[in-house]
């Protein structure tokens, strides 16, 4: 036999009105559970699988660039203390011509023995193994970039300028590399014989190492590798750059983490919104049943028993939401993980999700709504028997509000129905607080998602504004300054050209070694010294501290913020030391500048660069401003420059146009932009759902009040108008709160995402469109949610309205 309170609960669930309320609450919580489960599942799969993929390549803990690496040296190095294994290799930055005639960077990895790759492994997908002389295996993501297929032949230009037609012998997968489309760089794998066929010296200059100790400790790795490098120098070897990438971390792992953290944050907030909606609707339900609570107490029910009754109701709602939201959430999480893995070029070997993650989702789905709903449950169920039985559904406003409305009532010009609408807003202050919290939270998260998206796009726009040039050409070898610059400036379509120099650099160490955190692709984690031409040229960085370079500077340097992160102890006004290909140079740090989406760079004057490197009167890079800035015009200028340089026997290393850079940047951020848009839609759905449910139940609660209004002469039109005005007023109040709440939330999320992705917080950016959109959502939602139930309630006869419970 069920006790009376459980019979009451069963009756409430069978009631039509209650079923609608429960359905809305279940759906609201299910949306939050869906989001939390999906992102938690994706986070679990991706963080595990990206490590499995990257570590499965057995990545090099360090790469030492030497004059030459042979079998004898390898045998000795393998016995060196702390070294686990060593292999030889080489990499050559060349260029490849796509099927459409465009030249793109091609990074060729030279593999001595394709059947014995122990460090930096990659897997065969198709084609010849090893690739015959005169052919290469292409990383699988590069085929789309080059618009080619296995078996095709493409023109390849070596660093010395020789061009050969090379066949694409097949495809490999190297999950340690970022996707070719994102980097706008193709990756190829060749034998030493093919390197000689290209006209390059067939020597192996990279010593690839794995360590016994310090696999996850960068300092320990530097210590071991530093001792080995010192020993190599003592043996007469020329030790050049030493690369020690962040241990055990994929090049784009920070980008992926940034996306997942943001999505997990917003999905958790969506679940909190569902809990607030439950609390709001439970508050309304308890208000409607206040006299029933009084009767239960009058016949002996204790407050704890009544609290237990509604706690069980919330738990049942949460369990139903879990049943609806978790299964599709798991499926969506696996699908999202698959999409991310495709974008970041790694394979999902397993989509298994540990039971602990399911438990976390279940506990979040149960406890979040319960903890929030306990507030109105405890507050209302503590009412006395007398107060509960004498309740008529219309509370008194706060004294301050009552005095205000009494004063406004003295003005005959103000319609009394308007005053009634605004007075009713404050009748149930607890319900009002919950409703405003729900709507303001949903609106704040919606605006935040759009604000962060706008801030990200503003960051990219600022980065583009910092670059006042359309094209950067880097040469394989230094060329005479004046003749080269004059030839380019004289070309048709060139508005201006500047001479630059770029050289690899590293923070100076007591042992004189050049140790950088560059990955094997040579781009991620790199550090370079750049010469700046005199005058107001193609660079316009925002100086954060100190000043920019002056034309008369001789030993001054400006670090961008990424380089300053590598030298955190460096202060403006102090001298810093940099290693430049075995030479150590001292500079006076005069400024720190912001430079978004650019590797670590130190800027100095042309004279300072010449003094530091010993290279005067030459250039190895050109920055070009074209008369027309569209992609077609820039591509045409690029082809003309290539022809001019080819006639001068000058080989190009890499050509970067603004359009190429834009495609690379969009590849890095496309997933994040998509995720932000998707999350903003989810927030809008949850907020609108909460608004409609809150307004609908509010109208149902006041049915008897409408009967009184009709009894004293109020028309149906006045009844509907008063309710709509009340709903719109609440919506506008919540909109104002949402705008205010979105400011610190946008700042916090933007700082977190920016630090992870750019090592620089995103600027606080307010998107007017987001504010106007949410304003439209709350106004239209308030009208739609209140007009229909208000019209239905006003259609009741006076007798039915007055006896409504």
Short mmCIF file of N, CA, C and O in Angstrom, two decimals, residues 73 121 123 199 261 280 398 412 419:
data_model
loop_
_atom_site.label_atom_id
_atom_site.label_comp_id
_atom_site.label_asym_id
_atom_site.label_seq_id
_atom_site.Cartn_x
_atom_site.Cartn_y
_atom_site.Cartn_z
N UNK A 73 79.40 6.68 -35.58
CA UNK A 73 78.95 7.64 -34.57
C UNK A 73 77.69 7.13 -33.86
O UNK A 73 77.57 7.26 -32.64
N UNK A 121 58.37 7.00 -36.18
CA UNK A 121 57.76 6.02 -37.08
C UNK A 121 56.58 6.61 -37.85
O UNK A 121 55.91 7.52 -37.38
N UNK A 123 53.46 4.98 -40.83
CA UNK A 123 52.91 3.73 -41.34
C UNK A 123 52.56 3.84 -42.81
O UNK A 123 52.11 4.88 -43.29
N UNK A 199 69.98 16.49 -56.62
CA UNK A 199 71.12 17.39 -56.71
C UNK A 199 71.62 17.88 -55.37
O UNK A 199 72.48 18.79 -55.33
N UNK A 261 38.12 22.24 -23.48
CA UNK A 261 37.88 22.90 -22.20
C UNK A 261 36.72 23.89 -22.33
O UNK A 261 35.84 23.97 -21.47
N UNK A 280 13.02 26.64 -10.86
CA UNK A 280 11.98 27.62 -11.15
C UNK A 280 10.61 26.96 -11.25
O UNK A 280 9.61 27.46 -10.70
N UNK A 398 7.35 43.52 -2.27
CA UNK A 398 8.24 44.09 -1.28
C UNK A 398 7.79 45.50 -0.95
O UNK A 398 7.16 46.18 -1.73
N UNK A 412 -3.25 59.66 -12.91
CA UNK A 412 -4.41 59.12 -13.62
C UNK A 412 -4.07 58.72 -15.04
O UNK A 412 -4.76 57.88 -15.65
N UNK A 419 0.11 49.05 -14.39
CA UNK A 419 0.58 48.99 -13.01
C UNK A 419 0.41 47.59 -12.43
O UNK A 419 1.28 47.09 -11.71
#
